[in-house]
Short mmCIF file of C-alpha atoms in Angstrom, two decimals:
data_model
loop_
_atom_site.label_atom_id
_atom_site.label_comp_id
_atom_site.label_asym_id
_atom_site.label_seq_id
_atom_site.Cartn_x
_atom_site.Cartn_y
_atom_site.Cartn_z
CA MET A 1 7.78 -1.30 -15.56
CA GLN A 2 5.70 -3.81 -13.62
CA ASP A 3 8.82 -5.91 -13.07
CA ILE A 4 10.48 -2.90 -11.40
CA TRP A 5 7.64 -2.58 -8.87
CA GLN A 6 7.78 -6.31 -8.08
CA GLN A 7 11.48 -6.20 -7.23
CA ARG A 8 12.80 -6.78 -3.72
CA ARG A 9 15.83 -4.95 -2.41
CA SER A 10 17.69 -8.22 -1.82
CA GLY A 11 17.26 -9.26 -5.45
CA ALA A 12 15.42 -12.42 -6.47
CA ALA A 13 13.14 -14.04 -3.90
CA PRO A 14 14.49 -17.30 -2.44
CA ALA A 15 13.42 -20.32 -4.45
CA ARG A 16 11.06 -22.65 -2.60
CA PRO A 17 10.04 -25.79 -4.47
CA GLY A 18 6.41 -25.76 -5.49
CA ASP A 19 5.66 -22.22 -4.22
CA LEU A 20 3.14 -20.81 -6.72
CA ARG A 21 2.26 -17.62 -4.85
CA ASN A 22 2.56 -14.25 -6.57
CA PRO A 23 4.75 -11.50 -5.01
CA TRP A 24 1.81 -9.84 -3.26
CA GLN A 25 0.72 -13.08 -1.62
CA ARG A 26 4.24 -13.51 -0.27
CA ASP A 27 4.27 -9.92 1.03
CA ARG A 28 0.93 -10.43 2.75
CA ALA A 29 2.17 -13.65 4.36
CA ARG A 30 5.36 -12.01 5.65
CA ILE A 31 3.34 -9.24 7.29
CA LEU A 32 0.74 -11.60 8.71
CA HIS A 33 3.35 -13.88 10.30
CA SER A 34 5.57 -11.11 11.67
CA ALA A 35 6.12 -10.38 15.36
CA ALA A 36 5.30 -6.72 14.73
CA PHE A 37 1.84 -7.67 13.43
CA ARG A 38 1.15 -9.99 16.39
CA ARG A 39 1.97 -7.19 18.82
CA LEU A 40 -0.97 -5.17 17.48
CA GLN A 41 -3.27 -7.40 19.56
CA SER A 42 -2.07 -5.55 22.66
CA LYS A 43 -1.76 -2.00 21.35
CA THR A 44 -4.30 0.75 21.93
CA GLN A 45 -6.65 1.81 19.13
CA ILE A 46 -8.61 4.45 21.07
CA MET A 47 -9.62 3.04 24.45
CA ASN A 48 -6.81 1.50 26.46
CA VAL A 49 -6.31 -2.25 26.11
CA GLY A 50 -7.92 -4.09 29.03
CA GLU A 51 -10.55 -1.45 29.84
CA ASN A 52 -13.27 -3.45 28.05
CA ASP A 53 -13.48 -6.73 26.12
CA PHE A 54 -15.59 -5.38 23.22
CA TYR A 55 -13.81 -2.55 21.50
CA ARG A 56 -11.14 -2.63 18.84
CA THR A 57 -7.40 -3.02 19.30
CA ARG A 58 -4.86 -2.06 16.62
CA LEU A 59 -5.02 -5.67 15.43
CA THR A 60 -8.77 -5.90 14.92
CA HIS A 61 -8.79 -2.40 13.41
CA SER A 62 -6.14 -3.50 10.89
CA LEU A 63 -8.12 -6.63 9.98
CA GLU A 64 -11.25 -4.53 9.40
CA ALA A 65 -9.30 -1.99 7.35
CA ALA A 66 -8.01 -4.87 5.19
CA GLN A 67 -11.55 -6.04 4.54
CA ILE A 68 -12.64 -2.52 3.58
CA GLY A 69 -9.57 -2.17 1.34
CA ALA A 70 -10.56 -5.35 -0.48
CA SER A 71 -14.08 -3.92 -0.89
CA LEU A 72 -12.64 -0.77 -2.48
CA ILE A 73 -10.71 -2.91 -4.99
CA ASN A 74 -13.88 -4.84 -5.80
CA GLN A 75 -15.79 -1.58 -6.28
CA PHE A 76 -13.28 -0.21 -8.79
CA ALA A 77 -12.97 -3.58 -10.53
CA HIS A 78 -16.67 -3.34 -11.42
CA SER A 79 -17.07 0.40 -12.00
CA GLY A 80 -13.63 1.83 -12.85
CA SER A 81 -12.31 2.80 -16.26
CA ALA A 82 -10.03 0.45 -18.18
CA GLU A 83 -7.02 2.58 -17.16
CA ILE A 84 -7.89 2.37 -13.46
CA LYS A 85 -8.68 -1.35 -13.62
CA ALA A 86 -5.20 -1.93 -15.07
CA LEU A 87 -3.70 0.12 -12.24
CA LEU A 88 -5.58 -1.54 -9.38
CA PRO A 89 -3.40 -3.36 -6.86
CA ASP A 90 -3.83 -7.09 -6.45
CA GLU A 91 -6.27 -7.77 -3.60
CA ASN A 92 -3.46 -9.47 -1.65
CA LEU A 93 -1.36 -6.33 -2.01
CA MET A 94 -4.24 -4.18 -0.78
CA GLU A 95 -4.73 -6.40 2.25
CA ALA A 96 -0.99 -6.41 2.93
CA LEU A 97 -0.93 -2.60 3.06
CA CYS A 98 -3.91 -2.41 5.41
CA LEU A 99 -2.58 -5.17 7.68
CA ALA A 100 0.80 -3.43 7.95
CA HIS A 101 -0.22 0.22 8.09
CA ASP A 102 -0.18 0.47 11.91
CA ILE A 103 2.65 -1.86 12.91
CA GLY A 104 4.94 1.10 13.58
CA HIS A 105 2.63 2.58 16.19
CA PRO A 106 4.24 2.55 19.66
CA PRO A 107 2.46 1.57 22.88
CA PHE A 108 -0.41 3.82 24.02
CA GLY A 109 -1.39 5.15 20.59
CA HIS A 110 -0.76 8.72 19.50
CA GLY A 111 0.05 9.76 23.05
CA GLY A 112 2.97 7.34 23.09
CA GLU A 113 3.97 8.54 19.63
CA THR A 114 4.25 12.14 20.84
CA ALA A 115 6.25 11.11 23.92
CA LEU A 116 8.80 9.17 21.86
CA ASN A 117 9.03 12.01 19.34
CA TYR A 118 9.89 14.42 22.14
CA LYS A 119 12.68 12.15 23.37
CA MET A 120 14.00 11.72 19.81
CA LEU A 121 13.94 15.36 18.69
CA GLY A 122 17.73 15.52 18.89
CA SER A 123 18.14 12.18 17.10
CA GLY A 124 15.86 12.37 14.08
CA GLY A 125 12.38 12.32 15.60
CA PHE A 126 9.75 9.59 15.82
CA GLU A 127 6.55 9.00 13.84
CA GLY A 128 4.35 5.92 13.50
CA ASN A 129 4.33 5.67 9.71
CA GLY A 130 8.07 6.26 9.57
CA GLN A 131 8.49 3.46 12.10
CA THR A 132 6.28 1.15 10.00
CA PHE A 133 8.58 1.80 7.02
CA ARG A 134 11.59 1.09 9.23
CA ILE A 135 10.15 -2.17 10.58
CA VAL A 136 9.27 -3.63 7.19
CA GLY A 137 12.48 -2.39 5.55
CA ARG A 138 15.04 -2.92 8.32
CA LEU A 139 14.02 -4.46 11.62
CA GLU A 140 11.76 -7.48 11.12
CA ALA A 141 13.97 -10.56 10.84
CA TYR A 142 13.03 -12.05 7.47
CA HIS A 143 16.31 -10.94 5.90
CA ALA A 144 19.71 -10.12 7.38
CA GLU A 145 19.65 -6.54 6.08
CA HIS A 146 16.27 -5.73 4.55
CA GLY A 147 13.65 -6.52 7.18
CA MET A 148 10.64 -8.19 5.58
CA ASP A 149 12.23 -7.55 2.16
CA LEU A 150 8.87 -6.55 0.65
CA THR A 151 8.35 -5.63 -2.99
CA ARG A 152 8.95 -2.06 -4.10
CA ARG A 153 5.25 -1.46 -4.81
CA THR A 154 4.24 -2.66 -1.35
CA LEU A 155 6.77 -0.31 0.23
CA LEU A 156 5.52 2.55 -1.96
CA GLY A 157 1.97 1.82 -0.80
CA LEU A 158 3.03 2.05 2.85
CA LEU A 159 4.47 5.54 2.35
CA LYS A 160 1.68 7.79 3.56
CA TYR A 161 4.28 10.58 3.81
CA PRO A 162 7.05 9.92 1.22
CA VAL A 163 9.38 12.65 2.52
CA LEU A 164 12.25 12.93 5.00
CA MET A 165 12.01 14.49 8.44
CA PRO A 166 12.60 18.24 8.66
CA GLU A 167 15.45 19.55 10.78
CA LEU A 168 14.62 19.00 14.44
CA LYS A 169 16.29 20.49 17.51
CA ALA A 170 16.61 18.80 20.88
CA PRO A 171 14.47 20.54 23.53
CA ALA A 172 16.10 22.34 26.44
CA GLU A 173 14.23 20.37 29.12
CA ALA A 174 14.33 16.62 29.63
CA ARG A 175 10.77 16.52 30.99
CA PRO A 176 8.29 18.93 29.35
CA SER A 177 5.42 20.45 31.28
CA SER A 178 3.18 19.58 28.31
CA LEU A 179 3.66 17.51 25.15
CA ALA A 180 0.89 19.30 23.23
CA GLN A 181 3.31 21.37 21.16
CA TRP A 182 5.49 18.42 20.10
CA LYS A 183 3.33 16.61 17.55
CA PRO A 184 5.55 14.46 15.31
CA ALA A 185 6.36 15.44 11.75
CA LYS A 186 4.79 12.98 9.30
CA ALA A 187 7.89 11.71 7.54
CA ILE A 188 10.57 9.05 7.07
CA TYR A 189 13.72 9.08 9.21
CA HIS A 190 16.99 10.23 7.65
CA ALA A 191 18.44 6.92 8.86
CA ASP A 192 16.22 5.22 6.26
CA ALA A 193 16.85 7.66 3.39
CA ASP A 194 18.63 4.99 1.32
CA LEU A 195 15.56 2.74 1.50
CA LEU A 196 13.31 5.62 0.48
CA ASP A 197 15.62 6.35 -2.48
CA TRP A 198 15.42 2.70 -3.56
CA VAL A 199 11.60 2.68 -3.42
CA LEU A 200 11.34 5.87 -5.49
CA ALA A 201 14.10 4.94 -7.97
CA PRO A 202 11.67 4.09 -10.84
CA LEU A 203 10.27 7.63 -10.81
CA SER A 204 11.69 10.22 -13.17
CA ASP A 205 13.38 13.24 -11.59
CA ASP A 206 10.34 15.40 -12.40
CA ASP A 207 7.89 12.85 -11.01
CA ARG A 208 9.88 12.50 -7.81
CA GLN A 209 10.17 16.25 -7.30
CA GLN A 210 6.40 16.65 -7.68
CA PHE A 211 5.60 13.59 -5.57
CA GLN A 212 7.77 14.72 -2.64
CA ALA A 213 6.46 18.28 -2.49
CA VAL A 214 5.84 19.59 1.04
CA GLU A 215 4.09 22.54 2.62
CA SER A 216 6.04 24.29 5.37
CA LEU A 217 4.19 24.91 8.64
CA SER A 218 4.93 27.50 11.31
CA LYS A 219 4.69 25.09 14.25
CA SER A 220 4.96 21.39 15.02
CA PRO A 221 4.79 19.15 12.99
CA TRP A 222 6.65 21.75 10.83
CA GLN A 223 5.76 20.33 7.42
CA ARG A 224 2.99 18.53 5.54
CA SER A 225 3.66 16.25 2.59
CA LEU A 226 1.19 16.88 -0.22
CA PHE A 227 1.02 13.61 -2.14
CA LYS A 228 0.92 9.85 -1.79
CA SER A 229 0.70 6.98 -4.26
CA PHE A 230 -2.53 5.49 -5.62
CA ASP A 231 -2.15 2.38 -3.44
CA ALA A 232 -1.41 4.46 -0.33
CA SER A 233 -4.51 6.57 -0.98
CA LEU A 234 -6.64 3.42 -1.09
CA MET A 235 -5.06 2.18 2.13
CA GLU A 236 -5.59 5.51 3.86
CA LEU A 237 -9.25 5.60 2.81
CA ALA A 238 -9.78 2.09 4.18
CA ASP A 239 -8.09 3.19 7.42
CA ASP A 240 -10.24 6.35 7.65
CA ILE A 241 -13.48 4.45 7.03
CA ALA A 242 -12.61 1.79 9.62
CA TYR A 243 -11.67 4.47 12.14
CA GLY A 244 -14.66 6.71 11.50
CA VAL A 245 -17.33 4.00 11.47
CA HIS A 246 -16.07 1.08 13.56
CA ASP A 247 -14.65 3.20 16.37
CA LEU A 248 -18.01 4.96 16.37
CA GLU A 249 -19.62 1.56 16.98
CA ASP A 250 -17.30 0.99 19.96
CA ALA A 251 -18.31 4.35 21.41
CA VAL A 252 -22.03 3.63 21.06
CA VAL A 253 -21.93 0.05 22.38
CA THR A 254 -19.85 0.96 25.45
CA GLY A 255 -22.08 3.96 26.22
CA THR A 256 -19.29 6.48 25.73
CA LEU A 257 -21.40 8.24 23.08
CA ASN A 258 -25.16 8.63 23.58
CA ALA A 259 -27.94 9.68 21.23
CA THR A 260 -28.17 13.21 22.64
CA GLN A 261 -24.47 13.86 22.06
CA TRP A 262 -24.75 12.37 18.57
CA HIS A 263 -27.62 14.65 17.55
CA GLN A 264 -25.97 17.73 19.07
CA HIS A 265 -22.93 17.13 16.91
CA MET A 266 -24.40 15.62 13.75
CA ASP A 267 -27.83 17.15 13.09
CA THR A 268 -26.50 20.31 11.42
CA VAL A 269 -24.04 18.23 9.36
CA VAL A 270 -26.75 15.82 8.20
CA ALA A 271 -29.13 18.69 7.37
CA ASP A 272 -26.64 20.00 4.79
CA LEU A 273 -26.40 16.68 2.91
CA SER A 274 -28.21 16.03 -0.37
CA PRO A 275 -31.80 14.81 0.19
CA ALA A 276 -31.18 11.12 -0.55
CA LEU A 277 -28.07 10.88 1.63
CA ARG A 278 -29.65 13.02 4.35
CA ASP A 279 -32.68 10.72 4.59
CA LEU A 280 -30.47 7.62 4.68
CA VAL A 281 -28.20 8.95 7.42
CA GLN A 282 -31.19 10.06 9.51
CA GLU A 283 -32.62 6.53 9.24
CA LEU A 284 -29.26 4.99 10.14
CA SER A 285 -28.93 7.35 13.11
CA GLU A 286 -32.10 5.89 14.60
CA GLN A 287 -30.83 2.34 14.05
CA LEU A 288 -27.41 3.20 15.49
CA PHE A 289 -28.88 3.90 18.93
CA SER A 290 -31.52 1.18 18.79
CA ASN A 291 -31.66 -1.41 21.57
CA VAL A 292 -32.08 -4.04 18.86
CA HIS A 293 -28.51 -5.17 18.23
CA HIS A 294 -28.94 -6.29 14.63
CA GLN A 295 -30.31 -2.85 13.68
CA ARG A 296 -27.20 -1.17 15.07
CA LYS A 297 -25.02 -3.63 13.16
CA ASN A 298 -26.96 -2.91 9.98
CA ALA A 299 -26.42 0.84 10.51
CA ILE A 300 -22.66 0.32 10.83
CA GLY A 301 -22.49 -1.79 7.67
CA ALA A 302 -24.65 0.68 5.75
CA MET A 303 -22.39 3.58 6.78
CA VAL A 304 -19.35 1.71 5.52
CA ASN A 305 -21.20 1.07 2.27
CA ILE A 306 -21.89 4.82 1.81
CA PHE A 307 -18.17 5.51 1.68
CA VAL A 308 -17.02 2.40 -0.21
CA THR A 309 -19.52 2.95 -3.02
CA GLY A 310 -18.84 6.70 -3.09
CA VAL A 311 -15.08 6.47 -3.71
CA THR A 312 -13.84 7.76 -7.05
CA VAL A 313 -10.45 8.39 -8.69
CA LYS A 314 -8.85 11.80 -9.06
CA VAL A 315 -5.79 12.99 -11.00
CA VAL A 316 -3.53 14.62 -8.40
CA LEU A 317 -0.32 15.01 -10.45
CA PRO A 318 -1.47 15.58 -14.07
CA ASN A 319 2.08 15.93 -15.40
CA ALA A 320 3.42 12.75 -13.78
CA GLN A 321 4.55 9.96 -16.09
CA GLU A 322 4.06 7.17 -13.51
CA PRO A 323 0.35 6.27 -13.07
CA LEU A 324 0.96 5.10 -9.50
CA VAL A 325 1.62 8.71 -8.46
CA ARG A 326 -0.62 10.45 -11.02
CA PHE A 327 -3.87 9.07 -9.56
CA ASN A 328 -5.38 8.89 -6.07
CA ALA A 329 -8.54 7.31 -4.73
CA TRP A 330 -10.79 10.10 -3.54
CA LEU A 331 -13.97 10.61 -1.52
CA PRO A 332 -16.33 13.21 -3.03
CA GLU A 333 -16.82 16.34 -0.93
CA GLU A 334 -20.17 15.35 0.59
CA GLU A 335 -19.05 11.89 1.69
CA ARG A 336 -15.73 13.29 2.95
CA ARG A 337 -17.56 15.87 5.04
CA LEU A 338 -19.74 13.12 6.54
CA LEU A 339 -16.77 10.86 7.31
CA ASN A 340 -14.81 13.72 8.86
CA SER A 341 -17.84 14.47 11.04
CA LEU A 342 -17.97 10.86 12.24
CA LYS A 343 -14.29 11.05 13.14
CA ALA A 344 -14.89 14.37 14.91
CA VAL A 345 -17.67 12.82 17.01
CA VAL A 346 -15.33 10.02 18.08
CA PHE A 347 -12.59 12.54 18.87
CA GLU A 348 -14.79 14.87 20.92
CA HIS A 349 -16.74 12.31 22.93
CA VAL A 350 -14.23 9.45 23.18
CA ILE A 351 -10.63 10.52 22.61
CA ASN A 352 -11.14 13.91 24.28
CA ASP A 353 -13.00 12.40 27.24
CA PRO A 354 -11.19 13.35 30.49
CA ALA A 355 -10.88 9.71 31.58
CA ILE A 356 -9.17 8.79 28.29
CA GLN A 357 -6.94 11.86 28.41
CA GLN A 358 -5.92 11.09 31.99
CA LEU A 359 -4.84 7.60 30.92
CA ARG A 360 -3.01 9.11 27.94
CA TYR A 361 -1.19 11.56 30.22
CA ARG A 362 -0.12 8.73 32.52
CA SER A 363 0.98 6.56 29.59
CA GLN A 364 3.02 9.35 28.01
CA ASN A 365 4.89 9.92 31.25
CA MET A 366 5.57 6.20 31.54
CA LEU A 367 7.29 6.21 28.14
CA LEU A 368 9.27 9.35 28.98
CA GLU A 369 10.52 7.64 32.16
CA LEU A 370 11.32 4.38 30.34
CA PHE A 371 13.34 6.18 27.68
CA SER A 372 15.26 8.16 30.31
CA ALA A 373 16.06 5.00 32.26
CA PHE A 374 17.34 3.04 29.25
CA HIS A 375 19.27 6.09 28.05
CA ALA A 376 20.92 6.53 31.46
CA GLU A 377 21.96 2.89 31.98
CA PRO A 378 21.61 0.98 28.68
CA GLU A 379 24.23 -1.68 29.36
CA ARG A 380 22.60 -2.46 32.67
CA LEU A 381 18.92 -2.42 31.70
CA LEU A 382 18.57 -3.33 28.02
CA PRO A 383 17.86 -6.94 26.98
CA ARG A 384 20.93 -8.68 25.55
CA ASN A 385 19.98 -8.54 21.86
CA THR A 386 19.02 -4.84 22.07
CA ARG A 387 22.19 -4.13 24.06
CA THR A 388 24.23 -5.67 21.23
CA ARG A 389 22.55 -3.37 18.70
CA TRP A 390 23.11 -0.39 21.03
CA GLN A 391 26.84 -1.20 21.33
CA LEU A 392 27.12 -1.61 17.55
CA ALA A 393 25.91 1.99 17.12
CA PHE A 394 29.26 3.20 18.48
CA THR A 395 31.34 1.19 15.99
CA ALA A 396 32.26 1.79 12.36
CA GLU A 397 29.62 -0.78 11.34
CA GLY A 398 26.86 1.10 13.16
CA GLN A 399 24.24 2.53 10.79
CA VAL A 400 21.98 4.31 13.30
CA SER A 401 22.39 6.30 16.49
CA ALA A 402 22.28 4.65 19.90
CA ASP A 403 19.11 6.63 20.67
CA ARG A 404 17.43 5.20 17.57
CA VAL A 405 18.18 1.70 18.90
CA LEU A 406 16.53 2.61 22.23
CA CYS A 407 13.56 4.08 20.38
CA ASP A 408 13.15 0.96 18.20
CA TYR A 409 13.04 -1.16 21.37
CA ILE A 410 10.49 0.95 23.23
CA ALA A 411 8.33 1.56 20.14
CA GLY A 412 8.08 -2.20 19.62
CA MET A 413 6.60 -2.79 23.07
CA THR A 414 2.92 -3.59 23.51
CA ASP A 415 0.88 -1.58 25.99
CA ASP A 416 0.97 -4.47 28.45
CA TYR A 417 4.72 -4.99 28.16
CA ALA A 418 5.48 -1.27 28.55
CA GLU A 419 3.33 -1.15 31.68
CA HIS A 420 5.02 -4.29 33.00
CA MET A 421 8.49 -2.85 32.32
CA TYR A 422 7.56 0.44 33.99
CA ARG A 423 6.37 -1.35 37.13
CA ARG A 424 9.51 -3.48 37.17
CA LEU A 425 11.78 -0.43 37.06
CA PHE A 426 9.87 2.11 39.14
CA SER A 427 7.25 0.44 41.37
#
């Protein structure tokens, strides 16, 4: 079965004399050297790129998530059961997943994601994780047809939401008064259903049916997938820890979050923790807002350690035959509550800050205008290589809609390039 998960969609990997790397090392290298990965250096994490020279971008966030992912592997390698140790991904595979997990994010973060989803509602929708899957499996030019041509297990690990988009209807208005009600469904595009089928082919029919279970929702995003693979759960935990702790550091250092706001939000949460963890977090809270820089850095590292050392393994699909979908990495309730509270602090006092939301509003409207312009006059405005792909969409060889080609182009832009293109067209 391991051979099945090491397969690439193209077949055997090209022979290169003297290349002794394992499949996961090759996957990691393909991600690290890709254009999509390089573009993360100029994509928003939380605060807009260029507003300050300290805080994280998508690139530095991904590098930190990769380091935390490797720490999780090390933790389980020393403390896990024999069954879990045998299941653990290679450290290179873990790093590959964390490095690649955000490469599908469009310019301007989740605000840009919502704007593109609105424009794509009549053509299959848009979602960052679905775009990541599309980039690694289709768009990045390592292979003529299969993108980076990564191994099946790497692709499975990148599937945070291993389901297809629900039915979406195009909105009546081209320019909404508000995008708040158009959050994207967390799913894979129907245009990439064949790639999803290939990734999940080793699963039995019963395993696949369980693994792809969804919960229907009454409003956008319309559905929630219920399961992910073991590797994807590790990657998502590393992502959550990096977001909750390191973005907190950005907020403290830049003065966006002060000690008073912290205590207003966190004191009741900390008071409900078990005595040992409560005392530790109270001590780290004092260090976090210390004027002594190394104390703040120690607090950040110690918070990461709380979550890395607390992670355990849980059976999520007890009847599944395939271990990769039977187990998930899991944070115990107390640590999860603490991490969620850290993320909530960042959301309330950073993401929800009026200055950040004003920039997000402006950025969303920029992407709406860019999409409308390219949609109105594609043969006039698109770059030559994108124009060729757009024209191919209308032929028998075309595999995606013309709007999907436009969306791929805009989603691949960095924040800086999108702003530059907007000024070129409209200023």
